[in-house]
PDB file of C-alpha atoms in Angstrom:
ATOM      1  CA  UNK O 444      -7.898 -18.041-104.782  1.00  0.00           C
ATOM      2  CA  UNK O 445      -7.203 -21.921-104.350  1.00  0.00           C
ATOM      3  CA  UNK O 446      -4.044 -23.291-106.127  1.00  0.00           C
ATOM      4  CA  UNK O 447      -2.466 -26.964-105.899  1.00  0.00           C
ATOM      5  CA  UNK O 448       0.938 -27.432-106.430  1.00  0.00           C
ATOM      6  CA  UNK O 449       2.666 -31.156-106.653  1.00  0.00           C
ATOM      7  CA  UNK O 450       5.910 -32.288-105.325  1.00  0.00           C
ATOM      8  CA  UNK O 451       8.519 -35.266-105.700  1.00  0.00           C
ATOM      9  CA  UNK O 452      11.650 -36.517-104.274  1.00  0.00           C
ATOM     10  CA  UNK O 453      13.978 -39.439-104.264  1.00  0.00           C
ATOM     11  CA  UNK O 454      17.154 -39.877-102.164  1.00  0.00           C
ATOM     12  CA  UNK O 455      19.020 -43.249-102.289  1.00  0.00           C
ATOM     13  CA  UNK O 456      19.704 -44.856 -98.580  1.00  0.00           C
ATOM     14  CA  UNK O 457      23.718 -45.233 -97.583  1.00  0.00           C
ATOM     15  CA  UNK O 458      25.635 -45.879 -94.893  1.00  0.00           C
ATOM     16  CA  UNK O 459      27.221 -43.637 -92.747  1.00  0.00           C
ATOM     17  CA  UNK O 460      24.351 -40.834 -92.347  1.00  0.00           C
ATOM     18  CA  UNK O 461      21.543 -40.364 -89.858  1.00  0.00           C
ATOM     19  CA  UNK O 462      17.999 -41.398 -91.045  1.00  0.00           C
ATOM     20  CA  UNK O 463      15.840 -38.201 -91.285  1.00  0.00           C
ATOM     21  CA  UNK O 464      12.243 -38.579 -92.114  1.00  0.00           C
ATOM     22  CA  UNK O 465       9.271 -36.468 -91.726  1.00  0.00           C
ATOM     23  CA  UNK O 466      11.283 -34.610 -89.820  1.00  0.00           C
ATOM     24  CA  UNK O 467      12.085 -37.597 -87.418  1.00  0.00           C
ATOM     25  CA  UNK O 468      15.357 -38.626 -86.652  1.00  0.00           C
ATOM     26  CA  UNK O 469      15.321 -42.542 -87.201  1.00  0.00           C
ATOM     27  CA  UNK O 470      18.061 -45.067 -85.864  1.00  0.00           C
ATOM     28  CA  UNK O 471      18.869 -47.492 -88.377  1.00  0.00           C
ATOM     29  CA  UNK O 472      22.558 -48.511 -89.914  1.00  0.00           C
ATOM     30  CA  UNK O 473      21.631 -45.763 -93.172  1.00  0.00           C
ATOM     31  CA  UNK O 474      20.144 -42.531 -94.026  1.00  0.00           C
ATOM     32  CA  UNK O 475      19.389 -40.744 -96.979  1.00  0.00           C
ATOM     33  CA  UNK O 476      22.000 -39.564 -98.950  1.00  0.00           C
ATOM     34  CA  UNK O 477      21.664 -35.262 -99.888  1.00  0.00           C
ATOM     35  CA  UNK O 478      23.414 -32.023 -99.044  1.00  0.00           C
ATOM     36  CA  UNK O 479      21.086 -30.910 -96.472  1.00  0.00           C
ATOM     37  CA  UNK O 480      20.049 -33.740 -94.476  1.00  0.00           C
ATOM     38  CA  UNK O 481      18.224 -35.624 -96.940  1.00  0.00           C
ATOM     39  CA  UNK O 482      14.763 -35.437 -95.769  1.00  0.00           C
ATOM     40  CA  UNK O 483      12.792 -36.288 -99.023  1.00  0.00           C
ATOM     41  CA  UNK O 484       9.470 -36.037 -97.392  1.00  0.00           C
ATOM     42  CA  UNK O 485       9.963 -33.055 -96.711  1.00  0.00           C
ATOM     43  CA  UNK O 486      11.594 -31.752 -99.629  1.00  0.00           C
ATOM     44  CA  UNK O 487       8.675 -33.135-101.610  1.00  0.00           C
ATOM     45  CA  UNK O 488       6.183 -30.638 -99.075  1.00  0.00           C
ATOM     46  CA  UNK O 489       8.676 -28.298-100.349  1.00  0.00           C
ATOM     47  CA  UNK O 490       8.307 -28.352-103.728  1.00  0.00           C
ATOM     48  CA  UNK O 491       4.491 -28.908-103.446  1.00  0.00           C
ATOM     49  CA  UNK O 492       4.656 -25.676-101.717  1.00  0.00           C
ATOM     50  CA  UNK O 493       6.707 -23.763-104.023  1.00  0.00           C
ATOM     51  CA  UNK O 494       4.932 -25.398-106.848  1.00  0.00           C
ATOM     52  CA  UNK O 495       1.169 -24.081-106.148  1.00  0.00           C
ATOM     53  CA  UNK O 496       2.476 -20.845-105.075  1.00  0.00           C
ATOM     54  CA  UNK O 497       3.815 -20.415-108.737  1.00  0.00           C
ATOM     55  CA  UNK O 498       8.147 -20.356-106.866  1.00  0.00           C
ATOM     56  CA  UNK O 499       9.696 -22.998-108.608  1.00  0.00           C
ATOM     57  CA  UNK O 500      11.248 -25.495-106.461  1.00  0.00           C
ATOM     58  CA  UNK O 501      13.464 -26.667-103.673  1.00  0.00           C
ATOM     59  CA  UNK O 502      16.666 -27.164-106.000  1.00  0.00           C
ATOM     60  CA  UNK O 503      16.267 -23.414-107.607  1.00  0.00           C
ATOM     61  CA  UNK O 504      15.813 -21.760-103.614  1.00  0.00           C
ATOM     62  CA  UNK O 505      18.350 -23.980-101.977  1.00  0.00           C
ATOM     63  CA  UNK O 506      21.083 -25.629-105.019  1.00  0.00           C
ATOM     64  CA  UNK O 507      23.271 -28.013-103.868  1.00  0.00           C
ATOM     65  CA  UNK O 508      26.048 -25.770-104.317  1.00  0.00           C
ATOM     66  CA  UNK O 509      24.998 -23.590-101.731  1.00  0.00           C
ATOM     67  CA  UNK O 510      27.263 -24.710 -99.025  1.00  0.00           C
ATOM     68  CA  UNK O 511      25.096 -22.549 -96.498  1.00  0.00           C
ATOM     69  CA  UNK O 512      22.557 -25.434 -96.577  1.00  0.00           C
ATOM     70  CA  UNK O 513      25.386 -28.185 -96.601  1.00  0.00           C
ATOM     71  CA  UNK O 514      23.519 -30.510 -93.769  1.00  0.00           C
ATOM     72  CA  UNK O 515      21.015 -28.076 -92.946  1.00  0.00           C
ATOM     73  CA  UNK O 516      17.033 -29.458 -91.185  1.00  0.00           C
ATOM     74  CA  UNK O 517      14.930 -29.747 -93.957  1.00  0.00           C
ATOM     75  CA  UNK O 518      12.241 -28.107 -91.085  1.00  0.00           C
ATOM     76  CA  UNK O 519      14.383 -24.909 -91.631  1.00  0.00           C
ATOM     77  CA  UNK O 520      14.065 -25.426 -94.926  1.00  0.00           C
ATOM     78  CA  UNK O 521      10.394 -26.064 -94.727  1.00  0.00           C
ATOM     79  CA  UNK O 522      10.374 -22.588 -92.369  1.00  0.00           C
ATOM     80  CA  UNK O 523      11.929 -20.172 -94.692  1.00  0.00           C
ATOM     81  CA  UNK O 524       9.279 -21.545 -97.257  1.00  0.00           C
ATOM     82  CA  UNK O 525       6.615 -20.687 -95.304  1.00  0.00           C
ATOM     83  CA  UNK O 526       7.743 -17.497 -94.426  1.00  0.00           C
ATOM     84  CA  UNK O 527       8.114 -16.724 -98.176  1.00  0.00           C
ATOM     85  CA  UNK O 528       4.475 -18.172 -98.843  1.00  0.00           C
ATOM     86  CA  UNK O 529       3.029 -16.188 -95.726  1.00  0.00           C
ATOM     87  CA  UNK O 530       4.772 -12.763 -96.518  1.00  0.00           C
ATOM     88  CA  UNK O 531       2.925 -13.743-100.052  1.00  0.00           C
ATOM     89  CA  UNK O 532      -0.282 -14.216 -98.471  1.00  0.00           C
ATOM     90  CA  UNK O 533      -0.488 -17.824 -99.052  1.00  0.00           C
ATOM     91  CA  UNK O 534      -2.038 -20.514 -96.835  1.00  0.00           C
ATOM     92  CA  UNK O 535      -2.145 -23.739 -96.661  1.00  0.00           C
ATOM     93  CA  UNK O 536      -5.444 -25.662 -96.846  1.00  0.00           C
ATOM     94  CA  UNK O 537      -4.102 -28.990 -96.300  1.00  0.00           C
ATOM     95  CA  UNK O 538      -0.903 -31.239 -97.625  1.00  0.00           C
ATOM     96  CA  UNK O 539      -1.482 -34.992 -98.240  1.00  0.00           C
ATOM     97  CA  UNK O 540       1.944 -37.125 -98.875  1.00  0.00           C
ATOM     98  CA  UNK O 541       3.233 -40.495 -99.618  1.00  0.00           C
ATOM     99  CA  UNK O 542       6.680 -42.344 -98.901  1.00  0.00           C
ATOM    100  CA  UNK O 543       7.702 -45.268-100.266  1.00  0.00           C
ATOM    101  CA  UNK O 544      10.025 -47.206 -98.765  1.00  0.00           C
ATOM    102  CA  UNK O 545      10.527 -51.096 -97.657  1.00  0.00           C
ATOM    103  CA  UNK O 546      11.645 -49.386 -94.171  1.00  0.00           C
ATOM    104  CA  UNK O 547      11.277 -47.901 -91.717  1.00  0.00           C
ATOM    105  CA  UNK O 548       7.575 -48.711 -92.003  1.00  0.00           C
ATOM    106  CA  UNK O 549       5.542 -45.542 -92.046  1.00  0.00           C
ATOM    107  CA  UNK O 550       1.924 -46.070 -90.140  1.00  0.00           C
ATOM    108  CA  UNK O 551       3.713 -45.999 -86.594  1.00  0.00           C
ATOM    109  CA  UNK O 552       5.666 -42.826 -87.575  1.00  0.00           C
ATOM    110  CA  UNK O 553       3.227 -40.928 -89.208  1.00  0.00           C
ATOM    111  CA  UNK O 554       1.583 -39.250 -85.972  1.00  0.00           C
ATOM    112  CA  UNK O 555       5.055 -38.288 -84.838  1.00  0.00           C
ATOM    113  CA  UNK O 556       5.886 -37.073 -88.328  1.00  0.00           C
ATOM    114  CA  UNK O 557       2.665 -34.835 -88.469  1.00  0.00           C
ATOM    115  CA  UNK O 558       3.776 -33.845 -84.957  1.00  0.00           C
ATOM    116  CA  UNK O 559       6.790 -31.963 -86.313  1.00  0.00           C
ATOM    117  CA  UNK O 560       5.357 -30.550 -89.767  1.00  0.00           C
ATOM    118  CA  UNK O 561       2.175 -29.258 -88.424  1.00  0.00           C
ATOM    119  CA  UNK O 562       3.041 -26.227 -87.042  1.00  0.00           C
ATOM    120  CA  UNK O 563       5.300 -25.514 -89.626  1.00  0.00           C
ATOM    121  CA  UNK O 564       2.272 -25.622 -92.015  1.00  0.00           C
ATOM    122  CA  UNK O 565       0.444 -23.635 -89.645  1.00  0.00           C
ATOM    123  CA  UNK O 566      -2.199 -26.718 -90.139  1.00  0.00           C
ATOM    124  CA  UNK O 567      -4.215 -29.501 -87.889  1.00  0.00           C
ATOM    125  CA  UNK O 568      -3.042 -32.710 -87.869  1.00  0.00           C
ATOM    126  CA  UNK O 569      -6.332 -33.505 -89.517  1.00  0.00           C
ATOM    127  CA  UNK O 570      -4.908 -31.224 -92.961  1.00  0.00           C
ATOM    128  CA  UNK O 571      -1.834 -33.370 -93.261  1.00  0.00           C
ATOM    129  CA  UNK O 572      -1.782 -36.751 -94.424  1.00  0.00           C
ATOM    130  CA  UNK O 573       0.885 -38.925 -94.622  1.00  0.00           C
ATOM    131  CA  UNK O 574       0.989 -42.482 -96.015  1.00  0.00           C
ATOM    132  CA  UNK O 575       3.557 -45.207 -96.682  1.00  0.00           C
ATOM    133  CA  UNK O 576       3.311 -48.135 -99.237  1.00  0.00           C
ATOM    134  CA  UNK O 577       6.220 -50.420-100.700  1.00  0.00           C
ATOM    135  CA  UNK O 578       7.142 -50.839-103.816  1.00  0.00           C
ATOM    136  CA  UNK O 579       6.629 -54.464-104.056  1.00  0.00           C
ATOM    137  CA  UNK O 580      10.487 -55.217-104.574  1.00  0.00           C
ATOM    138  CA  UNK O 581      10.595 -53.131-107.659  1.00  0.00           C
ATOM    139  CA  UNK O 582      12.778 -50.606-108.487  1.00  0.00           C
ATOM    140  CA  UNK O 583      15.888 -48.868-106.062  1.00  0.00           C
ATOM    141  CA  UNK O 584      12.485 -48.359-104.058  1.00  0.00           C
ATOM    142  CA  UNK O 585      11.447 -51.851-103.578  1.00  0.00           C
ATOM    143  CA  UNK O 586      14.987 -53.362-103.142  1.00  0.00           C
ATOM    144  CA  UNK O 587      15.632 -51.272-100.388  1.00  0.00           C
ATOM    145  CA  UNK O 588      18.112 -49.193-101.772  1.00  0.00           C
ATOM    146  CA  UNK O 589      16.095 -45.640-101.778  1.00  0.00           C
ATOM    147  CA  UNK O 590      12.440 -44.048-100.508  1.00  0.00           C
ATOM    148  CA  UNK O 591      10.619 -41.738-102.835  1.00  0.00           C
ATOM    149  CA  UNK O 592       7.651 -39.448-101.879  1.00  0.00           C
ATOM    150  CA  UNK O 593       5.004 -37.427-103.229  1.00  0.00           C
ATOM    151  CA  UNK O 594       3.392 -34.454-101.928  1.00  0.00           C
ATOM    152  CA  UNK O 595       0.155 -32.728-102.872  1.00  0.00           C
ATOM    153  CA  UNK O 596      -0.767 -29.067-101.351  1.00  0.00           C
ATOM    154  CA  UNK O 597      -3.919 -27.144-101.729  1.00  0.00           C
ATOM    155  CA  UNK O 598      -2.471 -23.410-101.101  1.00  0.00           C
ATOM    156  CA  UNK O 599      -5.231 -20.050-100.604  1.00  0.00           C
ATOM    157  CA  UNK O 600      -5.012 -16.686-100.537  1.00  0.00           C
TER     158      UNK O 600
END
């Protein structure tokens, strides 16, 4: 059995936090605002997870007012899903994502990035795409002021 499950998440940038992307630490003078540490990436691999698996999503497994995740790794995060999806009998075939973001620019960061989530996925590099476009100006996305992302992931049993 094949199912595909679709994920989203959007965290505005401010000051004062660590940049957390991918799983990367990034320097840079903000990071992305959230109670764990903000890593919408991979909260949107999350829900694409939880999605095609039929588990609801990030927000209903870990709420906000859980302070047990209060600046928790999205990897452990990422983890515990996996473990839920494996003990399921799930798989994943492959996971293809996009951020967007006027910076950090994605391309040099994406091998690093699929460095950290790979095993996680229990996936090759090749399985895991991860792609960064702008938003033109437009939007909190485009002025700078946020990064979005989208996740796809094609789960088996």
């Amino acid at each position: 059995m094949l199912k595909v499950g679709l994920g989203y998440d959007i965290h505005p940038l401010v000051a004062g936090r660590p940049l957390v992307l991918g799983g990367l630490a990034l320097p840079g003078p903000r990071g992305l605002s959230g109670h764990s540490d903000g890593d919408a990436l991979v909260h949107a691999i999350i829900d694409a997870l939880l999605g095609a698996a039929g588990e609801g999503d990030i927000g209903r497994l870990y709420p906000d007012t859980d302070s047990r995740t209060e600046g928790v790794s999205s990897l452990r995060l990422l983890g515990e899903v996996m473990g839920r999806l494996k003990a399921a009998g799930w798989s994943v075939v492959n996971v293809d994502a996009v951020v967007a973001a006027e910076e950090p620019k994605i391309a040099p960061l994406a091998g690093r990035m699929k460095e950290a989530l790979c095993p996680l996925l229990g996936v090759t590099e090749a399985a895991l795409g991860i792609k960064g476009k702008t938003n033109e100006g437009l939007g909190p996305v485009g002025e700078g002021r946020a990064v979005a992302c989208w996740a796809v992931a094609l789960i088996q049993k």
